[in-house]
Amino acid sequence: MGALMDTVTNLVAEYKIPLVFGAGTVLGVAGFAISKKMKTEDATRGSGVSVKWAKDPVKDYCFSHTNITESEAMKELRKITVTHPRSVMESTPDVGQFLVFLMRTIKPKIVIEVGSYTGVGLLKMAEELPADGKIFSLDISDEYANIGKPLMRKAGVLSKIDYRIGPATDSLIELKDEGYAGKIDMCFIDADKPNYPNYYKLCMNLLKPGGIIVFDNSLFSGAVVTNYHQEPCCYIHEANEKAVVDNRVTSLLLNFGDGCLILRKHDA
């Protein structure tokens, strides 16, 4: 129980959850931690990446029938990331595969990632970009970026990455000021949950017609269903609710990983 509460405490700090919260929120955060930490050899395919969802044979079946393949640099980065104290922030491999699927489908040239952590998702997307492609990596700390940079170099994609360190809301405004409004092909958002509504607004301004936005953790281990009025779920729920009524997009909320909300901006 002590180790679990230590994990919950770290997540409270990372996701800005108030120090006063109910048992439901604690369980939701704990579930989020467990769902992202439970990795075994039971569901393995492709590169040897393995994931085990607690008592969920359907997810195991889906994962074991997904042909994930990963570069040596990616395998090495995953091994490094799993030893980091905040490794729960890493996107699950099925989400990474989904990003690869999208990249190969829409073939973007300019991408934004809001919240890169050590760069697992960043490396996935950078490897799929064309030689003249660019991905903006937005994060609050260069501590995490510096963990992944040697592997970005090893993979030969470092030149495609533009690191922007600081509050992501500021960085998104700066990108607009730099002339990127309406020019971004795809955004992947996996950062502080209280800013999800702000990231929704700012990324929509940057997105080109036909562009895609993906929010990670959009179900927060199911806590959005019962605790949608509590922090941080209320902010995730606000973004999910906005997508339902936003006449600028086609939206889809999917139950894989920790939940992904996908938006496609309508063609002009």
mmCIF file of C-alpha atoms in Angstrom, residues 14-16 32 36 89 91 95 114-115 168-169 172 187-204 213-220 224 232-243 253 258-263:
data_model
loop_
_atom_site.group_PDB
_atom_site.id
_atom_site.type_symbol
_atom_site.label_atom_id
_atom_site.label_comp_id
_atom_site.label_asym_id
_atom_site.label_seq_id
_atom_site.Cartn_x
_atom_site.Cartn_y
_atom_site.Cartn_z
ATOM 1 C CA GLU A 14 2.433 15.870 -11.778
ATOM 2 C CA TYR A 15 -1.251 16.360 -12.620
ATOM 3 C CA LYS A 16 -1.933 19.145 -10.097
ATOM 4 C CA PHE A 32 -4.321 5.223 -13.701
ATOM 5 C CA LYS A 36 0.264 2.151 -16.931
ATOM 6 C CA MET A 89 3.737 9.175 -17.712
ATOM 7 C CA SER A 91 2.176 6.458 -23.246
ATOM 8 C CA VAL A 95 -1.251 4.406 -28.099
ATOM 9 C CA VAL A 114 2.377 18.745 -25.967
ATOM 10 C CA GLY A 115 4.066 16.901 -23.119
ATOM 11 C CA ALA A 168 3.106 24.701 -23.253
ATOM 12 C CA THR A 169 0.357 27.328 -23.416
ATOM 13 C CA LEU A 172 1.592 27.311 -28.493
ATOM 14 C CA CYS A 187 -1.078 17.409 -32.489
ATOM 15 C CA PHE A 188 -0.604 14.841 -29.735
ATOM 16 C CA ILE A 189 -1.503 16.102 -26.258
ATOM 17 C CA ASP A 190 -0.328 14.234 -23.170
ATOM 18 C CA ALA A 191 0.450 16.912 -20.605
ATOM 19 C CA ASP A 192 -0.982 18.561 -17.475
ATOM 20 C CA LYS A 193 -4.692 17.824 -17.344
ATOM 21 C CA PRO A 194 -5.891 21.219 -15.987
ATOM 22 C CA ASN A 195 -4.768 22.758 -19.276
ATOM 23 C CA TYR A 196 -6.576 20.286 -21.538
ATOM 24 C CA PRO A 197 -9.320 22.840 -22.373
ATOM 25 C CA ASN A 198 -6.628 25.441 -23.142
ATOM 26 C CA TYR A 199 -4.654 23.020 -25.302
ATOM 27 C CA TYR A 200 -7.864 22.204 -27.165
ATOM 28 C CA LYS A 201 -8.417 25.872 -28.021
ATOM 29 C CA LEU A 202 -4.804 26.725 -28.861
ATOM 30 C CA CYS A 203 -4.147 23.620 -30.957
ATOM 31 C CA MET A 204 -7.365 24.088 -32.913
ATOM 32 C CA ILE A 213 -5.595 16.248 -32.634
ATOM 33 C CA VAL A 214 -5.132 13.304 -30.260
ATOM 34 C CA PHE A 215 -5.600 13.678 -26.502
ATOM 35 C CA ASP A 216 -4.158 10.916 -24.306
ATOM 36 C CA ASN A 217 -5.561 9.922 -20.854
ATOM 37 C CA SER A 218 -9.051 10.988 -21.926
ATOM 38 C CA LEU A 219 -10.661 8.361 -19.690
ATOM 39 C CA PHE A 220 -8.173 8.632 -16.802
ATOM 40 C CA VAL A 224 -14.009 10.552 -15.753
ATOM 41 C CA PRO A 232 -8.230 16.649 -12.623
ATOM 42 C CA CYS A 233 -11.076 14.714 -14.265
ATOM 43 C CA CYS A 234 -13.226 17.835 -14.646
ATOM 44 C CA TYR A 235 -10.703 19.319 -17.100
ATOM 45 C CA ILE A 236 -10.477 16.111 -19.138
ATOM 46 C CA HIS A 237 -14.267 15.892 -19.124
ATOM 47 C CA GLU A 238 -14.522 19.517 -20.269
ATOM 48 C CA ALA A 239 -12.376 18.744 -23.321
ATOM 49 C CA ASN A 240 -14.372 15.577 -24.027
ATOM 50 C CA GLU A 241 -17.648 17.499 -23.742
ATOM 51 C CA LYS A 242 -16.367 20.281 -25.985
ATOM 52 C CA ALA A 243 -15.558 17.772 -28.719
ATOM 53 C CA LEU A 253 -13.389 8.891 -27.998
ATOM 54 C CA ASP A 258 -5.911 5.235 -21.005
ATOM 55 C CA GLY A 259 -8.477 6.577 -23.461
ATOM 56 C CA CYS A 260 -7.801 8.654 -26.546
ATOM 57 C CA LEU A 261 -9.926 11.501 -27.854
ATOM 58 C CA ILE A 262 -9.366 12.053 -31.570
ATOM 59 C CA LEU A 263 -10.484 15.161 -33.421
#
